[in-house]
Amino acid sequence: MSAWLPGAPCTPRACVQATATLTAVPRAVLRLAAVAVLVLAGVALAPVGGWFPSRVVRCWSRTVVRAAGVRVRATGATPPADGGLLLVANHISWLDIPLLAAVRPARMLAKDEIRRWPVAGTLVARGGVLFIDRDRLRALPGTVAAIADALRAGRAVAVFPEGSTWCGRAQGHFRRAVFQAALDARAPVQPVRIRYRDRAGAPSTVAAFVGDDPLLASLWRVVSARGLVAEVEVLPALAPDGHPDRRALAAAAGALVLHGTPERRVMPRPGRAGTLPVPACRRPDPREPGPSHGGVRGPGETLRRAGETPEALPRSRVPSTHLDGIMTHPDPRRERA
């Protein structure tokens, strides 16, 4: 595997919450069976999917999510119904795919390994999925050109520019390569923000599909949950003419989708007391009860009681994932400890 591949520090053990409230096992089994039937039907009909009206595809996509026991709450702008459109969203779960299709049916950009799956790979390829070989950097320009051709043909293409799934409490950043396709095709970019919440309205990582989490385990966790809500916010579209290059276009889309998330924490300005962000990808210590983050005391609460500022702390006491306000990968030695 190439070293340039994007990766997330999120793991099921460190980031994913246990299902707080379980449904009865028979109900969960029925949900799982319903999702399987709907997905298999969709894969089988993918080669002729272009004959179905877009409203039918959107309805099917919402039905898949609802069959899993997840309520959908859609807000925001109305995406263009016709013409080339690059849909970009943050990536948390396998549920993101039908959620994006419910916004506007689009050709998905998927990893090349799916093409080699028996039966399903052939059917999905015939259904118009675009593939990216993530192990070969030199194949990237050809993928960008294929996306641009689809956009010029008036098709919508859905992409997750983070390149990897994140748990929802932590986030990556938007890789800029796919945005070159929008510039080449002079197609607008439609940012979409996806969030998952529990029945009380708090952010939830139950739907996260990260790290080495098996798909079946993730499916069971979702269908076993009660009151899980998927929020889909369609943000204002970005015109490619207003951005000089793909870096600026990716930054603008990322600022809307990622930086606008309310749960994101910001480092305090120098010389002022504030709250340090809680490292998102570590298991909370149950020995530290407190009012924030599900009853776990955040580092900033200790600072407020001590009257200290982050700048006054030795670097060894600042969380390793947020030194100097920059999100970095956690120190694996500290994680093992």
Short mmCIF file of C-alpha atoms in Angstrom, two decimals:
data_model
loop_
_atom_site.label_atom_id
_atom_site.label_comp_id
_atom_site.label_asym_id
_atom_site.label_seq_id
_atom_site.Cartn_x
_atom_site.Cartn_y
_atom_site.Cartn_z
CA MET A 1 0.00 0.00 0.00
CA SER A 2 1.30 3.45 -0.92
CA ALA A 3 2.52 5.82 1.77
CA TRP A 4 0.53 8.71 0.23
CA LEU A 5 -2.82 7.14 1.03
CA PRO A 6 -4.91 9.19 3.47
CA GLY A 7 -5.63 7.56 6.80
CA ALA A 8 -7.52 8.35 9.98
CA PRO A 9 -6.40 7.65 13.56
CA CYS A 10 -9.98 6.64 14.43
CA THR A 11 -10.48 3.05 15.59
CA PRO A 12 -13.59 1.22 16.78
CA ARG A 13 -12.13 0.69 20.25
CA ALA A 14 -11.08 4.29 20.83
CA CYS A 15 -13.84 6.21 19.06
CA VAL A 16 -17.04 4.24 18.59
CA GLN A 17 -19.62 4.38 21.35
CA ALA A 18 -21.39 1.26 22.47
CA THR A 19 -25.07 1.27 21.58
CA ALA A 20 -26.66 3.01 24.54
CA THR A 21 -30.19 1.70 24.04
CA LEU A 22 -30.72 -1.61 22.28
CA THR A 23 -33.76 -2.64 20.33
CA ALA A 24 -35.14 -6.11 20.76
CA VAL A 25 -33.04 -8.65 18.87
CA PRO A 26 -35.92 -9.73 16.57
CA ARG A 27 -36.44 -6.13 15.49
CA ALA A 28 -32.73 -5.70 14.82
CA VAL A 29 -32.69 -8.90 12.75
CA LEU A 30 -35.66 -7.68 10.71
CA ARG A 31 -33.93 -4.36 10.10
CA LEU A 32 -30.76 -6.11 8.98
CA ALA A 33 -32.72 -8.36 6.61
CA ALA A 34 -34.59 -5.38 5.15
CA VAL A 35 -31.35 -3.49 4.49
CA ALA A 36 -29.81 -6.56 2.84
CA VAL A 37 -32.81 -7.06 0.53
CA LEU A 38 -32.92 -3.39 -0.48
CA VAL A 39 -29.17 -3.18 -1.14
CA LEU A 40 -29.11 -6.41 -3.16
CA ALA A 41 -32.07 -5.19 -5.19
CA GLY A 42 -30.30 -1.89 -5.82
CA VAL A 43 -27.09 -3.62 -6.90
CA ALA A 44 -29.00 -5.94 -9.23
CA LEU A 45 -30.84 -3.00 -10.84
CA ALA A 46 -27.76 -0.78 -11.01
CA PRO A 47 -27.04 -1.55 -14.70
CA VAL A 48 -30.46 -0.14 -15.66
CA GLY A 49 -30.54 2.52 -12.96
CA GLY A 50 -30.35 5.28 -15.56
CA TRP A 51 -33.88 4.45 -16.69
CA PHE A 52 -35.36 5.26 -13.26
CA PRO A 53 -36.43 8.83 -12.45
CA SER A 54 -34.20 10.53 -9.91
CA ARG A 55 -37.04 10.79 -7.41
CA VAL A 56 -37.31 6.97 -7.39
CA VAL A 57 -33.59 6.64 -6.65
CA ARG A 58 -33.81 9.25 -3.89
CA CYS A 59 -36.79 7.45 -2.36
CA TRP A 60 -34.95 4.10 -2.49
CA SER A 61 -31.90 5.66 -0.82
CA ARG A 62 -33.96 7.09 2.03
CA THR A 63 -35.74 3.76 2.41
CA VAL A 64 -32.40 1.96 2.90
CA VAL A 65 -31.48 4.33 5.73
CA ARG A 66 -34.92 4.12 7.30
CA ALA A 67 -34.87 0.32 7.06
CA ALA A 68 -31.78 0.38 9.27
CA GLY A 69 -33.80 2.21 11.93
CA VAL A 70 -32.18 5.60 11.27
CA ARG A 71 -34.30 8.72 10.89
CA VAL A 72 -33.19 11.24 8.25
CA ARG A 73 -33.29 14.97 8.88
CA ALA A 74 -32.49 16.97 5.72
CA THR A 75 -31.91 20.73 5.78
CA GLY A 76 -30.28 23.41 3.68
CA ALA A 77 -30.23 24.38 0.05
CA THR A 78 -31.76 22.53 -2.89
CA PRO A 79 -29.05 21.11 -5.16
CA PRO A 80 -29.30 21.68 -8.93
CA ALA A 81 -31.50 19.00 -10.48
CA ASP A 82 -29.71 18.95 -13.83
CA GLY A 83 -26.22 19.42 -15.18
CA GLY A 84 -22.79 18.35 -13.98
CA LEU A 85 -22.33 18.57 -10.23
CA LEU A 86 -19.54 17.43 -7.91
CA LEU A 87 -21.06 16.34 -4.60
CA VAL A 88 -18.51 16.39 -1.76
CA ALA A 89 -19.15 15.36 1.84
CA ASN A 90 -17.41 14.31 5.03
CA HIS A 91 -17.15 10.55 5.46
CA ILE A 92 -18.24 8.75 8.64
CA SER A 93 -20.23 5.65 7.76
CA TRP A 94 -21.42 3.33 5.01
CA LEU A 95 -24.74 5.12 5.53
CA ASP A 96 -23.20 8.21 3.91
CA ILE A 97 -23.57 6.63 0.45
CA PRO A 98 -27.39 6.31 0.43
CA LEU A 99 -27.65 9.64 2.24
CA LEU A 100 -25.79 11.39 -0.58
CA ALA A 101 -27.89 9.55 -3.17
CA ALA A 102 -30.98 10.90 -1.40
CA VAL A 103 -29.65 14.44 -2.00
CA ARG A 104 -29.09 13.80 -5.70
CA PRO A 105 -28.46 10.50 -7.49
CA ALA A 106 -24.84 10.46 -8.61
CA ARG A 107 -22.04 8.27 -9.87
CA MET A 108 -19.99 7.27 -6.84
CA LEU A 109 -16.19 7.30 -6.70
CA ALA A 110 -15.19 3.99 -5.07
CA LYS A 111 -11.94 2.21 -4.34
CA ASP A 112 -10.74 -0.14 -7.07
CA GLU A 113 -10.92 -3.21 -4.82
CA ILE A 114 -14.73 -3.23 -5.14
CA ARG A 115 -14.40 -3.88 -8.89
CA ARG A 116 -12.80 -7.26 -8.06
CA TRP A 117 -15.63 -8.42 -5.83
CA PRO A 118 -17.41 -11.48 -7.29
CA VAL A 119 -20.72 -10.69 -9.03
CA ALA A 120 -21.33 -7.43 -7.12
CA GLY A 121 -18.18 -5.82 -8.58
CA THR A 122 -19.32 -6.42 -12.15
CA LEU A 123 -22.84 -5.19 -11.47
CA VAL A 124 -21.64 -2.06 -9.68
CA ALA A 125 -19.21 -1.27 -12.50
CA ARG A 126 -22.04 -1.56 -15.04
CA GLY A 127 -24.09 0.79 -12.87
CA GLY A 128 -21.67 3.64 -13.56
CA VAL A 129 -19.45 3.66 -10.45
CA LEU A 130 -16.09 5.34 -11.02
CA PHE A 131 -13.09 3.59 -9.51
CA ILE A 132 -9.86 4.94 -8.08
CA ASP A 133 -6.75 2.81 -7.68
CA ARG A 134 -5.48 4.14 -4.37
CA ASP A 135 -2.28 2.09 -4.57
CA ARG A 136 -1.06 3.79 -7.77
CA LEU A 137 -0.44 7.51 -7.56
CA ARG A 138 0.27 7.74 -11.28
CA ALA A 139 -3.27 6.52 -12.03
CA LEU A 140 -4.79 9.57 -10.30
CA PRO A 141 -4.77 11.91 -13.34
CA GLY A 142 -6.77 9.34 -15.32
CA THR A 143 -9.35 9.14 -12.52
CA VAL A 144 -9.62 12.95 -12.40
CA ALA A 145 -10.10 13.01 -16.19
CA ALA A 146 -12.88 10.38 -15.95
CA ILE A 147 -14.68 12.45 -13.30
CA ALA A 148 -14.36 15.57 -15.46
CA ASP A 149 -15.80 13.70 -18.47
CA ALA A 150 -18.81 12.61 -16.38
CA LEU A 151 -19.35 16.18 -15.20
CA ARG A 152 -19.16 17.52 -18.75
CA ALA A 153 -21.78 14.96 -19.75
CA GLY A 154 -24.17 16.51 -17.22
CA ARG A 155 -23.84 13.78 -14.59
CA ALA A 156 -23.44 14.24 -10.86
CA VAL A 157 -20.43 12.59 -9.20
CA ALA A 158 -20.27 11.96 -5.44
CA VAL A 159 -16.89 11.98 -3.71
CA PHE A 160 -15.63 11.81 -0.12
CA PRO A 161 -12.48 13.98 -0.37
CA GLU A 162 -11.18 13.04 3.10
CA GLY A 163 -10.19 9.73 1.51
CA SER A 164 -10.99 7.76 4.66
CA THR A 165 -13.79 7.41 7.17
CA TRP A 166 -13.57 9.35 10.43
CA CYS A 167 -15.58 8.85 13.60
CA GLY A 168 -17.39 12.22 13.47
CA ARG A 169 -15.75 13.68 16.56
CA ALA A 170 -12.45 13.95 14.67
CA GLN A 171 -12.14 14.96 11.03
CA GLY A 172 -9.59 14.91 8.25
CA HIS A 173 -9.19 17.49 5.52
CA PHE A 174 -10.35 17.63 1.93
CA ARG A 175 -7.79 16.29 -0.55
CA ARG A 176 -7.66 18.60 -3.53
CA ALA A 177 -7.15 16.24 -6.51
CA VAL A 178 -10.84 15.59 -7.30
CA PHE A 179 -11.58 19.32 -7.28
CA GLN A 180 -9.45 19.67 -10.41
CA ALA A 181 -12.18 17.76 -12.25
CA ALA A 182 -14.74 20.43 -11.31
CA LEU A 183 -12.40 23.15 -12.57
CA ASP A 184 -11.70 21.31 -15.82
CA ALA A 185 -15.42 20.70 -16.46
CA ARG A 186 -16.46 24.11 -15.09
CA ALA A 187 -18.99 22.32 -12.89
CA PRO A 188 -20.27 23.59 -9.53
CA VAL A 189 -19.29 21.88 -6.29
CA GLN A 190 -22.09 20.95 -3.88
CA PRO A 191 -20.80 20.59 -0.28
CA VAL A 192 -22.87 18.35 2.02
CA ARG A 193 -22.37 17.97 5.76
CA ILE A 194 -23.36 14.66 7.40
CA ARG A 195 -23.76 14.20 11.14
CA TYR A 196 -25.22 11.48 13.36
CA ARG A 197 -27.01 12.15 16.64
CA ASP A 198 -28.60 10.02 19.33
CA ARG A 199 -32.18 10.29 20.52
CA ALA A 200 -31.23 13.11 22.93
CA GLY A 201 -29.69 15.18 20.12
CA ALA A 202 -26.07 14.64 21.18
CA PRO A 203 -23.39 13.75 18.60
CA SER A 204 -23.13 9.98 18.19
CA THR A 205 -20.37 7.75 16.81
CA VAL A 206 -22.56 4.63 16.70
CA ALA A 207 -22.78 4.81 12.89
CA ALA A 208 -19.03 5.30 12.40
CA PHE A 209 -17.35 2.68 10.21
CA VAL A 210 -13.66 3.21 10.93
CA GLY A 211 -10.37 1.38 11.16
CA ASP A 212 -10.58 -2.40 11.10
CA ASP A 213 -14.25 -2.45 12.08
CA PRO A 214 -15.94 -5.39 10.28
CA LEU A 215 -18.88 -4.37 8.13
CA LEU A 216 -21.20 -6.85 9.81
CA ALA A 217 -20.31 -5.47 13.25
CA SER A 218 -21.03 -1.93 12.05
CA LEU A 219 -24.33 -3.02 10.51
CA TRP A 220 -25.42 -4.73 13.71
CA ARG A 221 -24.46 -1.73 15.83
CA VAL A 222 -26.63 0.55 13.68
CA VAL A 223 -29.69 -1.71 13.44
CA SER A 224 -29.51 -2.35 17.20
CA ALA A 225 -29.55 1.34 18.12
CA ARG A 226 -32.68 3.24 19.03
CA GLY A 227 -33.33 6.85 18.12
CA LEU A 228 -30.32 7.28 15.80
CA VAL A 229 -30.72 10.33 13.54
CA ALA A 230 -28.77 11.16 10.38
CA GLU A 231 -28.56 14.88 9.68
CA VAL A 232 -27.86 15.88 6.09
CA GLU A 233 -27.21 19.57 5.51
CA VAL A 234 -26.93 20.73 1.90
CA LEU A 235 -24.67 23.79 1.92
CA PRO A 236 -24.51 26.55 -0.71
CA ALA A 237 -22.96 25.40 -3.98
CA LEU A 238 -19.54 26.72 -4.97
CA ALA A 239 -18.93 28.05 -8.47
CA PRO A 240 -15.55 27.01 -9.87
CA ASP A 241 -15.04 30.44 -11.46
CA GLY A 242 -14.58 32.05 -8.06
CA HIS A 243 -11.52 29.94 -7.13
CA PRO A 244 -8.14 30.21 -8.84
CA ASP A 245 -7.07 26.60 -8.38
CA ARG A 246 -8.03 23.25 -6.88
CA ARG A 247 -6.32 24.06 -3.58
CA ALA A 248 -8.54 27.11 -3.05
CA LEU A 249 -11.67 25.22 -4.14
CA ALA A 250 -10.92 22.31 -1.80
CA ALA A 251 -10.22 24.72 1.06
CA ALA A 252 -13.52 26.54 0.49
CA ALA A 253 -15.51 23.31 0.44
CA GLY A 254 -13.67 21.97 3.49
CA ALA A 255 -14.30 25.19 5.40
CA LEU A 256 -18.03 24.78 4.87
CA VAL A 257 -18.29 21.06 5.57
CA LEU A 258 -15.62 20.46 8.22
CA HIS A 259 -14.86 23.75 9.93
CA GLY A 260 -18.53 24.57 10.25
CA THR A 261 -19.26 21.52 12.43
CA PRO A 262 -20.47 22.81 15.84
CA GLU A 263 -18.65 20.05 17.72
CA ARG A 264 -15.28 21.21 16.41
CA ARG A 265 -13.12 22.82 19.10
CA VAL A 266 -10.86 25.84 18.56
CA MET A 267 -7.61 26.56 20.39
CA PRO A 268 -7.78 29.69 22.59
CA ARG A 269 -5.85 32.75 21.54
CA PRO A 270 -2.46 33.37 23.21
CA GLY A 271 -2.68 35.00 26.59
CA ARG A 272 -6.31 34.09 27.22
CA ALA A 273 -7.69 31.24 29.27
CA GLY A 274 -9.87 28.80 27.47
CA THR A 275 -10.73 25.22 26.85
CA LEU A 276 -8.32 22.87 25.17
CA PRO A 277 -10.00 20.53 22.70
CA VAL A 278 -10.49 17.00 23.92
CA PRO A 279 -8.54 14.47 21.86
CA ALA A 280 -11.26 12.91 19.76
CA CYS A 281 -9.69 9.54 19.12
CA ARG A 282 -8.95 8.10 22.50
CA ARG A 283 -11.03 6.16 25.01
CA PRO A 284 -12.22 8.45 27.84
CA ASP A 285 -10.94 7.66 31.31
CA PRO A 286 -13.92 6.60 33.44
CA ARG A 287 -12.02 7.59 36.58
CA GLU A 288 -12.44 11.26 35.65
CA PRO A 289 -16.17 12.02 35.92
CA GLY A 290 -17.24 15.41 34.73
CA PRO A 291 -20.02 17.25 32.96
CA SER A 292 -18.65 17.40 29.41
CA HIS A 293 -18.37 14.80 26.66
CA GLY A 294 -20.69 12.24 28.14
CA GLY A 295 -19.55 12.66 31.73
CA VAL A 296 -15.81 12.76 31.07
CA ARG A 297 -13.88 15.79 32.24
CA GLY A 298 -12.08 17.57 29.39
CA PRO A 299 -8.56 18.95 29.80
CA GLY A 300 -9.88 22.51 29.57
CA GLU A 301 -11.99 22.07 32.71
CA THR A 302 -8.87 21.27 34.69
CA LEU A 303 -7.24 24.40 33.26
CA ARG A 304 -10.15 26.61 34.26
CA ARG A 305 -10.09 25.36 37.84
CA ALA A 306 -6.35 25.84 38.05
CA GLY A 307 -6.48 29.27 36.42
CA GLU A 308 -3.91 28.24 33.85
CA THR A 309 -3.71 28.95 30.14
CA PRO A 310 -2.57 26.44 27.55
CA GLU A 311 0.54 28.51 26.84
CA ALA A 312 1.61 28.20 30.48
CA LEU A 313 1.62 24.43 30.36
CA PRO A 314 4.67 22.35 29.54
CA ARG A 315 4.31 20.71 26.15
CA SER A 316 4.16 17.33 27.84
CA ARG A 317 0.83 18.30 29.40
CA VAL A 318 -0.77 19.49 26.15
CA PRO A 319 -2.73 16.70 24.38
CA SER A 320 -0.50 15.16 21.72
CA THR A 321 -3.16 15.39 19.02
CA HIS A 322 -3.56 19.18 19.27
CA LEU A 323 -0.10 20.70 19.78
CA ASP A 324 0.02 24.28 18.48
CA GLY A 325 -3.63 23.99 17.45
CA ILE A 326 -2.81 21.61 14.58
CA MET A 327 -4.57 18.26 14.36
CA THR A 328 -1.94 15.55 14.13
CA HIS A 329 -1.97 11.82 14.49
CA PRO A 330 -1.77 10.69 18.12
CA ASP A 331 1.53 9.41 19.45
CA PRO A 332 1.17 5.60 19.23
CA ARG A 333 3.43 5.14 22.24
CA ARG A 334 1.12 7.29 24.34
CA GLU A 335 -1.93 5.44 22.99
CA ARG A 336 -0.43 2.09 23.99
CA ALA A 337 0.36 3.43 27.42
#
